[in-house]
Amino acid sequence: MSSAIYPGSFDPVTYGHFDIIQRAAKAFEHLTVSVLNNKVKSPLFSVEERVRMLEEVCKDIPNVTIDSFSGLLADYARKKHTDVIIRGLRAITDFEYELQMAQTNRKLVDHVDTVFLTTSLEYAYLSSTTVKEVAAFGGDITQFVPPCVAKKIYAKFQQREP
Ligand code: ADP
């Protein structure tokens, strides 16, 4: 097991994502964190902005590369010659969807396995959506996201940092 892909929306990256990135980077020789360009969702940040934030946040982890992709994750994994997909599991509510995705991806590419890392308890409640909601109402998000990300979110909402 030498390399893995951690796909997601990362709109934006939170400390919950970062915790998974750090732990996956320890378990694999190389980790590609890849931003999904999902045309269906309407994200707060462009793919380029999300990639840049991830690059900044992960700059001290030498075996992590940031990338982006569109289309099927299974096709992307095949293109990257990677057999392992990393996903984070927060609660039982994540499980049904994640199980379905993992099994679908395995049907599409039979050598691809999904490895689930359970969230650290202190981040179990955390989601990008919650962070954006708190920021939209001027709340303090500094305990949820790295400082460089908090700045970008506040700038989007044109609010002052508390
Ligand atoms: P999605 O790909 O579902 O749009 P995200 O970008 O929010 O979602 O998340 C990417 C991956 O990170 C998913 O596997 C998700 O379960 C996981 N994740 C998100 N927030 C956390 C957290 N607080 N702790 C652990 N894993 C998380």
Coordinates of C-alpha atoms and ligand atoms in Angstrom, one line a residue:
M1 CA 0.0 0.0 0.0
S2 CA 2.1 2.8 -1.2
S3 CA -0.2 5.6 -2.4
A4 CA -3.7 6.8 -1.7
I5 CA -6.1 9.4 -2.9
Y6 CA -8.2 11.5 -0.5
P7 CA -11.0 13.0 -2.6
G8 CA -13.6 15.5 -1.4
S9 CA -15.2 18.9 -2.0
F10 CA -13.0 20.6 0.7
D11 CA -15.2 23.8 0.4
P12 CA -13.2 24.8 2.4
V13 CA -10.7 22.4 4.2
T14 CA -11.4 22.2 7.9
Y15 CA -9.3 20.9 10.9
G16 CA -11.4 17.7 10.5
H17 CA -10.1 17.1 6.9
F18 CA -6.6 18.1 8.0
D19 CA -6.7 15.5 10.8
I20 CA -7.5 12.8 8.2
I21 CA -4.8 14.1 5.9
Q22 CA -2.1 13.9 8.6
R23 CA -3.1 10.4 9.6
A24 CA -3.4 9.1 6.1
A25 CA 0.0 10.7 5.2
K26 CA 1.5 8.6 8.0
A27 CA 0.0 5.4 6.8
F28 CA 0.9 5.7 3.1
E29 CA 4.1 6.6 1.3
H30 CA 2.2 9.2 -0.8
L31 CA -1.1 10.8 -0.5
T32 CA -2.9 12.9 -3.2
V33 CA -5.6 15.1 -1.7
S34 CA -7.9 15.9 -4.7
V35 CA -10.6 18.5 -5.0
L36 CA -13.7 17.2 -6.8
N37 CA -14.9 19.7 -9.4
N38 CA -18.6 18.9 -8.9
K39 CA -20.7 21.0 -11.3
V40 CA -23.9 20.0 -9.4
K41 CA -23.0 21.7 -6.1
S42 CA -22.6 25.4 -6.0
P43 CA -19.5 25.9 -3.9
L44 CA -18.3 29.0 -2.0
F45 CA -14.8 28.6 -3.3
S46 CA -13.6 27.8 -6.8
V47 CA -11.7 24.6 -7.4
E48 CA -8.5 26.7 -7.8
E49 CA -9.1 28.5 -4.5
R50 CA -9.7 25.2 -2.7
V51 CA -6.6 23.7 -4.2
R52 CA -4.5 26.8 -3.1
M53 CA -5.9 26.6 0.5
L54 CA -5.1 22.9 0.7
E55 CA -1.5 23.6 -0.6
E56 CA -1.0 26.2 2.1
V57 CA -2.4 24.0 4.9
C58 CA -0.4 20.9 3.8
K59 CA 2.8 22.7 2.9
D60 CA 4.8 21.0 5.8
I61 CA 3.8 17.5 4.9
P62 CA 6.3 16.4 2.3
N63 CA 4.5 13.3 1.0
V64 CA 1.2 15.1 0.3
T65 CA 0.3 16.5 -3.2
I66 CA -2.8 18.5 -4.0
D67 CA -4.7 18.0 -7.2
S68 CA -8.3 18.3 -8.6
F69 CA -10.4 16.1 -10.8
S70 CA -13.8 16.0 -12.6
G71 CA -15.9 13.1 -13.4
L72 CA -15.8 9.6 -11.9
L73 CA -13.5 9.0 -9.0
A74 CA -13.0 5.4 -10.2
D75 CA -11.6 6.8 -13.5
Y76 CA -9.4 9.2 -11.7
A77 CA -8.0 6.5 -9.4
R78 CA -7.3 4.3 -12.5
K79 CA -5.5 7.3 -14.2
K80 CA -3.4 7.9 -11.0
H81 CA -2.6 4.2 -10.7
T82 CA -3.8 4.2 -7.2
D83 CA -5.7 1.4 -5.5
V84 CA -6.7 3.1 -2.3
I85 CA -9.3 5.8 -1.7
I86 CA -9.3 7.4 1.7
R87 CA -12.6 8.7 3.2
G88 CA -13.4 10.1 6.7
L89 CA -16.3 8.8 8.7
R90 CA -17.8 11.2 11.2
A91 CA -21.0 9.5 12.3
I92 CA -23.4 6.8 11.4
T93 CA -25.1 9.3 9.0
D94 CA -22.0 9.3 6.8
F95 CA -21.9 5.5 6.7
E96 CA -24.8 4.6 4.3
Y97 CA -23.6 7.0 1.6
E98 CA -20.0 6.1 2.0
L99 CA -20.7 2.4 1.9
Q100 CA -22.7 2.8 -1.3
M101 CA -19.9 4.9 -2.9
A102 CA -17.2 2.5 -1.8
Q103 CA -19.1 -0.5 -3.3
T104 CA -19.9 1.4 -6.5
N105 CA -16.2 2.3 -7.0
R106 CA -15.2 -1.3 -6.4
K107 CA -17.7 -2.4 -9.1
L108 CA -16.3 0.1 -11.5
V109 CA -12.6 -0.7 -10.8
D110 CA -12.2 -4.0 -9.1
H111 CA -8.8 -3.4 -7.5
V112 CA -9.8 -0.1 -5.8
D113 CA -10.4 -0.3 -2.1
T114 CA -11.8 2.4 0.1
V115 CA -10.1 2.9 3.5
F116 CA -12.2 4.7 6.2
L117 CA -10.5 6.7 8.9
T118 CA -12.8 7.5 11.8
T119 CA -12.8 11.1 12.8
S120 CA -11.0 12.2 15.9
L121 CA -13.6 12.9 18.5
E122 CA -12.8 16.6 18.8
Y123 CA -13.8 17.1 15.1
A124 CA -16.7 14.6 14.9
Y125 CA -19.3 17.5 14.6
L126 CA -17.3 19.5 12.1
S127 CA -18.3 20.0 8.5
S128 CA -17.5 22.7 5.8
T129 CA -21.2 23.5 5.7
T130 CA -21.4 24.3 9.4
V131 CA -18.2 26.5 9.2
K132 CA -19.7 28.5 6.3
E133 CA -23.0 29.0 8.2
V134 CA -21.2 30.2 11.4
A135 CA -19.0 32.6 9.3
A136 CA -22.0 33.9 7.4
F137 CA -23.5 35.1 10.6
G138 CA -20.3 36.6 11.8
G139 CA -19.4 33.8 14.3
D140 CA -15.9 32.8 15.3
I141 CA -14.6 30.0 13.1
T142 CA -10.9 30.1 14.2
Q143 CA -11.3 26.8 16.1
F144 CA -12.7 25.0 13.1
V145 CA -10.3 25.9 10.3
P146 CA -6.6 26.9 9.9
P147 CA -6.0 30.7 10.1
C148 CA -5.2 31.1 6.4
V149 CA -8.6 29.5 5.6
A150 CA -10.5 31.5 8.1
K151 CA -9.2 34.7 6.5
K152 CA -10.4 33.6 3.1
I153 CA -13.8 32.7 4.4
Y154 CA -14.2 36.0 6.2
A155 CA -13.1 37.8 3.0
K156 CA -15.8 35.9 1.0
F157 CA -18.5 37.0 3.4
Q158 CA -16.8 40.5 3.6
Q159 CA -16.8 40.4 7.3
R160 CA -14.3 41.4 9.8
E161 CA -12.5 38.8 11.9
P162 CA -13.9 38.8 15.4
Ligands
ADP1 P1 -17.9 15.5 0.2 O1 -16.8 14.8 -0.5 O2 -18.8 14.5 0.9 O3 -18.5 16.6 -0.5 P2 -16.1 16.9 2.1 O4 -15.3 17.6 1.3 O5 -16.8 17.6 3.2 O6 -17.3 16.1 1.5 O7 -15.4 15.7 2.8 C1 -14.4 14.9 2.2 C2 -14.1 13.7 3.1 O8 -13.7 14.1 4.4 C3 -15.4 12.8 3.4 O9 -14.9 11.5 3.5 C4 -15.9 13.3 4.7 O10 -16.6 12.3 5.4 C5 -14.6 13.6 5.4 N1 -14.7 14.6 6.5 C6 -15.4 15.8 6.4 N2 -15.4 16.4 7.6 C7 -14.7 15.6 8.5 C8 -14.4 15.6 9.9 N3 -14.8 16.7 10.6 N4 -13.7 14.6 10.4 C9 -13.4 13.6 9.6 N5 -13.6 13.4 8.3 C10 -14.3 14.4 7.7

